[in-house]
Short mmCIF file of N, CA and C in Angstrom, two decimals:
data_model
loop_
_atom_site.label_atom_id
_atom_site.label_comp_id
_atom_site.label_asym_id
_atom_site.label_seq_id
_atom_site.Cartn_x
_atom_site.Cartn_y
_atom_site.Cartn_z
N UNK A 1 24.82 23.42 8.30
CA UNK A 1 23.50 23.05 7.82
C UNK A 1 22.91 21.98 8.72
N UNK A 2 22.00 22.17 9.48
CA UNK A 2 20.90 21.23 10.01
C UNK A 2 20.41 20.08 9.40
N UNK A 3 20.42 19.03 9.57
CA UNK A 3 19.51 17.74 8.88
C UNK A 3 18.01 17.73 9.50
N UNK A 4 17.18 17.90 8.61
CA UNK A 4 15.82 17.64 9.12
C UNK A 4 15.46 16.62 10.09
N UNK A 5 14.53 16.43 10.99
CA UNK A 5 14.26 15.33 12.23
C UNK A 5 13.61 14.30 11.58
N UNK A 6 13.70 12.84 11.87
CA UNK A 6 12.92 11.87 10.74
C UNK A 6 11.63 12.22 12.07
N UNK A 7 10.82 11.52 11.30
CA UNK A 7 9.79 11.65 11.48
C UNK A 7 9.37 10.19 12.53
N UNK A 8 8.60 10.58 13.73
CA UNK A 8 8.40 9.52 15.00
C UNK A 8 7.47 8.31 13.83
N UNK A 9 7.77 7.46 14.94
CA UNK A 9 6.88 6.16 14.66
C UNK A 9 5.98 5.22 14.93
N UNK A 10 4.95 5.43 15.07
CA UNK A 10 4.00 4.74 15.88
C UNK A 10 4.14 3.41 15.50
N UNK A 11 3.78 2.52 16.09
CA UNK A 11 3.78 0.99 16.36
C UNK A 11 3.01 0.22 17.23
N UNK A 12 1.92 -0.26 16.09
CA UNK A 12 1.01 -1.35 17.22
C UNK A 12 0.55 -2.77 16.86
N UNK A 13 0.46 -3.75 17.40
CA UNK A 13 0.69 -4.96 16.97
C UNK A 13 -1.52 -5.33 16.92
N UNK A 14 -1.90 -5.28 16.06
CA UNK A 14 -3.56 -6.00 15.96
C UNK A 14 -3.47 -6.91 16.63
N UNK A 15 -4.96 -7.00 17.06
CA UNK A 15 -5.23 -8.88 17.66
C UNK A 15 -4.83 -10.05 16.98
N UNK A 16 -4.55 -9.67 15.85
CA UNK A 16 -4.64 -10.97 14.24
C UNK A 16 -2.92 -10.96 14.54
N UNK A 17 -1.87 -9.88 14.60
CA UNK A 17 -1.09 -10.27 14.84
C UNK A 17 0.25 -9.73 13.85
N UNK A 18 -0.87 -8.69 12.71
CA UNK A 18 -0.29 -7.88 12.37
C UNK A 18 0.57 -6.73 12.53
N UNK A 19 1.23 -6.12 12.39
CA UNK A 19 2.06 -4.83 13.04
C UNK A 19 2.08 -4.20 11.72
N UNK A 20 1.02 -2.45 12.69
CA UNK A 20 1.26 -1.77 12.31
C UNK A 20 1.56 -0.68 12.19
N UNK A 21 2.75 0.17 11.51
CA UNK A 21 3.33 1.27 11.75
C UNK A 21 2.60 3.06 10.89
N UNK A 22 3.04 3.63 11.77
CA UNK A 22 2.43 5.19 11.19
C UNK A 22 3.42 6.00 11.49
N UNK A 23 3.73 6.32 9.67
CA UNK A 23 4.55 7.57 10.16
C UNK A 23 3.75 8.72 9.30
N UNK A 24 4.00 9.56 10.36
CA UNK A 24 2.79 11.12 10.22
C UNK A 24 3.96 12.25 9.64
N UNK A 25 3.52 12.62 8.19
CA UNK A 25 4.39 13.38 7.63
C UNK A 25 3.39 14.32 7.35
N UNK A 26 3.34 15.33 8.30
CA UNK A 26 1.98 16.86 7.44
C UNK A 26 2.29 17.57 6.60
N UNK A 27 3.62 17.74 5.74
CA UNK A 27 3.98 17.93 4.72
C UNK A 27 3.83 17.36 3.48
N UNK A 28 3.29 16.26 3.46
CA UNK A 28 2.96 15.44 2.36
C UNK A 28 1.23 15.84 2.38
N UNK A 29 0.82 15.93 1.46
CA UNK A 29 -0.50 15.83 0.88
C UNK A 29 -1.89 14.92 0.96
N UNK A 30 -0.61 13.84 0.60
CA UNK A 30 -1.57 12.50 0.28
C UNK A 30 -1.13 11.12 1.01
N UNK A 31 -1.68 10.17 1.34
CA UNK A 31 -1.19 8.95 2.08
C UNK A 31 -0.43 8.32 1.21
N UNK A 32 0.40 7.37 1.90
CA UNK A 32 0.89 6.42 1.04
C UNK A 32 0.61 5.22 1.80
N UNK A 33 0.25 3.88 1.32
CA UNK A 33 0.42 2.49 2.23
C UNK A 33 1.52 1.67 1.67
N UNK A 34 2.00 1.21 2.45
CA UNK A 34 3.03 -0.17 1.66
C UNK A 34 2.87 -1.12 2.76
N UNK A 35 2.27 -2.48 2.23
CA UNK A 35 2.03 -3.85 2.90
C UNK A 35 3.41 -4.68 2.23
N UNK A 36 3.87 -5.31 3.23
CA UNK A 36 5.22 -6.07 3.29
C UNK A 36 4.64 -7.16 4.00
N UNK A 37 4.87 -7.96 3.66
CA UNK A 37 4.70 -9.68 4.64
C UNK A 37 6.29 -10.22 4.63
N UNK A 38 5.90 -10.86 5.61
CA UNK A 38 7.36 -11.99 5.86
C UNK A 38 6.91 -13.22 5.20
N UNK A 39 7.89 -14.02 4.81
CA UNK A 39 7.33 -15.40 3.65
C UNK A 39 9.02 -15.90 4.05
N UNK A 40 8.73 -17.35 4.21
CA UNK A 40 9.52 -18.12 4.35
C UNK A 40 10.33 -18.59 3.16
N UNK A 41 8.49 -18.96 2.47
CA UNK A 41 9.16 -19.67 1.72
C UNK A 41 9.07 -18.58 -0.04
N UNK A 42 9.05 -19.27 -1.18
CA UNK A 42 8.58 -18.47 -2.35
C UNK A 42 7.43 -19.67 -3.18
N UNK A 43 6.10 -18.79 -3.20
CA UNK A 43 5.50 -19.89 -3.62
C UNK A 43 5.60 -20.29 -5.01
N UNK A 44 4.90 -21.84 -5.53
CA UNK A 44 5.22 -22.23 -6.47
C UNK A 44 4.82 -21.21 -7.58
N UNK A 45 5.27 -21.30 -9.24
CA UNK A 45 5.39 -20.49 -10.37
C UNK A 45 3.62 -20.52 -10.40
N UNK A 46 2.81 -21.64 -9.94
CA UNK A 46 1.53 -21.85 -10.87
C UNK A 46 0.54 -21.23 -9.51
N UNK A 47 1.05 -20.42 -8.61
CA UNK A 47 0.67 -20.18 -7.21
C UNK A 47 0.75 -18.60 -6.58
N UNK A 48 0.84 -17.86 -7.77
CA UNK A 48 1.63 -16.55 -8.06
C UNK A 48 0.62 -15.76 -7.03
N UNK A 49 -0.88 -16.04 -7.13
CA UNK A 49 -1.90 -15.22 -6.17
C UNK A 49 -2.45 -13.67 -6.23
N UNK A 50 -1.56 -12.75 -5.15
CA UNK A 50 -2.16 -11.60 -5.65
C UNK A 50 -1.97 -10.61 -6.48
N UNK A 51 -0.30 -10.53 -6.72
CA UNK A 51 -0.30 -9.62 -7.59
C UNK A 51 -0.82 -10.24 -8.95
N UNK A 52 -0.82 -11.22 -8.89
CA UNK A 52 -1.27 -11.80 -10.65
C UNK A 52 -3.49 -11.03 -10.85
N UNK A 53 -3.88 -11.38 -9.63
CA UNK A 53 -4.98 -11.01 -9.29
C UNK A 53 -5.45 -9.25 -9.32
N UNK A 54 -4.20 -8.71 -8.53
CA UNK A 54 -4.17 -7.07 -8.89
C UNK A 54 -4.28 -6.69 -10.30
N UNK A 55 -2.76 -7.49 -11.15
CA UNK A 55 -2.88 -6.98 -12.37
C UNK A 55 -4.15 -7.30 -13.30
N UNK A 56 -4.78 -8.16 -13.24
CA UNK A 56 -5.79 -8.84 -14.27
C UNK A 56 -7.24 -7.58 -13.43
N UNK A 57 -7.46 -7.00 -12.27
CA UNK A 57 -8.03 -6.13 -11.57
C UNK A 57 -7.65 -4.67 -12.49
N UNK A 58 -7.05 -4.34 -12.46
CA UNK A 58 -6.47 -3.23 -12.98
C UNK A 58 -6.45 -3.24 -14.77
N UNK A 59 -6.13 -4.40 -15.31
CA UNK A 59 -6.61 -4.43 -16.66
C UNK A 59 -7.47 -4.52 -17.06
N UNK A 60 -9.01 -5.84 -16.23
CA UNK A 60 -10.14 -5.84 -16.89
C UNK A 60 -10.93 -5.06 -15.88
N UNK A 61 -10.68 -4.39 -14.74
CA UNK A 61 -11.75 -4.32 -14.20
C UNK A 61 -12.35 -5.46 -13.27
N UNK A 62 -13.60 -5.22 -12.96
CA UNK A 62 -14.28 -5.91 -11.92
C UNK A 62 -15.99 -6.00 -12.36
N UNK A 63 -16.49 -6.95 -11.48
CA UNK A 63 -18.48 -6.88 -12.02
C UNK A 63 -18.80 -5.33 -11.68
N UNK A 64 -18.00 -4.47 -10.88
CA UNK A 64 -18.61 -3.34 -10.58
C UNK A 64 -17.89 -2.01 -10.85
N UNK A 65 -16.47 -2.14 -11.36
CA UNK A 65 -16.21 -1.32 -12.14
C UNK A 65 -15.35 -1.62 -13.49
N UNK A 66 -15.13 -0.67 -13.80
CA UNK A 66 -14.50 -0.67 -15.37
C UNK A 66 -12.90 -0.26 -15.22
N UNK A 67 -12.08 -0.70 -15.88
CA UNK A 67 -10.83 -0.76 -15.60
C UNK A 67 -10.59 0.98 -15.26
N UNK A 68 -11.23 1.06 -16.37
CA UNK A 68 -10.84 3.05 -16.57
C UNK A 68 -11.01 3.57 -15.14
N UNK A 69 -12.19 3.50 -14.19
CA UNK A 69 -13.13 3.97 -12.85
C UNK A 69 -12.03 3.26 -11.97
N UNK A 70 -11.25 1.85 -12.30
CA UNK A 70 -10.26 1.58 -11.04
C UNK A 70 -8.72 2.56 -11.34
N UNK A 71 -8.38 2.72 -12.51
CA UNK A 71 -7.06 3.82 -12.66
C UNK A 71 -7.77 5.26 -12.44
N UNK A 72 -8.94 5.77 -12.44
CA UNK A 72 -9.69 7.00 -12.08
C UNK A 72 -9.32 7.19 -10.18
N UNK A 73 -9.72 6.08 -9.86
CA UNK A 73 -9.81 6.44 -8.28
C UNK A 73 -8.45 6.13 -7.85
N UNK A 74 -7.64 5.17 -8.56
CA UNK A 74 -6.51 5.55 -8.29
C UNK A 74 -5.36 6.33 -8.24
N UNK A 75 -5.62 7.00 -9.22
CA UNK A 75 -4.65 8.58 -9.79
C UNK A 75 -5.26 9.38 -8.71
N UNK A 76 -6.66 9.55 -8.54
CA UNK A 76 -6.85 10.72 -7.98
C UNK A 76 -6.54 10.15 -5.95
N UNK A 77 -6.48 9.07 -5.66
CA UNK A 77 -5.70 8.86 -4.45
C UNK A 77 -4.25 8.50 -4.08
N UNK A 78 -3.80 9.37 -5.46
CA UNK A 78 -2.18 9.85 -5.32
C UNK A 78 -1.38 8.53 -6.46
N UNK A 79 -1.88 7.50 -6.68
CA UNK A 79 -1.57 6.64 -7.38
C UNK A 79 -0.56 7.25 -8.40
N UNK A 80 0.26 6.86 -9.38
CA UNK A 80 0.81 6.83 -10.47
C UNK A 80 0.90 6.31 -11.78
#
């Protein structure tokens, strides 16, 4: 039995200093992103930032949409 080939990897570093990678799967459907940072340190408990910001996004909504219209566009761009 053959093992399938992983899939190549593109790699390019932005002016800002970011790196970023693409892997091209044409068997898949839909994109996926995953943002990873490096962190030294862990910030303080009262300093939590974005995901605390995502979730309160995703529960109430925003001035321009409604919680329902942000889980709408998200299901339908592969979300879960």
């Amino acid at each position: 039995m053959r093992l399938p080939e992983a899939p190549k990897v593109k790699s390019e570093t932005l002016p800002n200093g970011l790196t970023v990678w693409l892997v091209q799967q044409n068997n898949l459907p839909k994109a996926a992103i995953t943002l990873t940072l490096r962190a030294a340190t862990v910030p303080p408990a009262d300093a939590r930032g974005i995901s605390d910001l995502l979730a309160a996004t995703v529960k109430l909504g925003t001035s321009t949409m409604t919680a329902r219209q942000i889980a709408e566009r998200s299901q339908a761009a592969g979300a879960i």
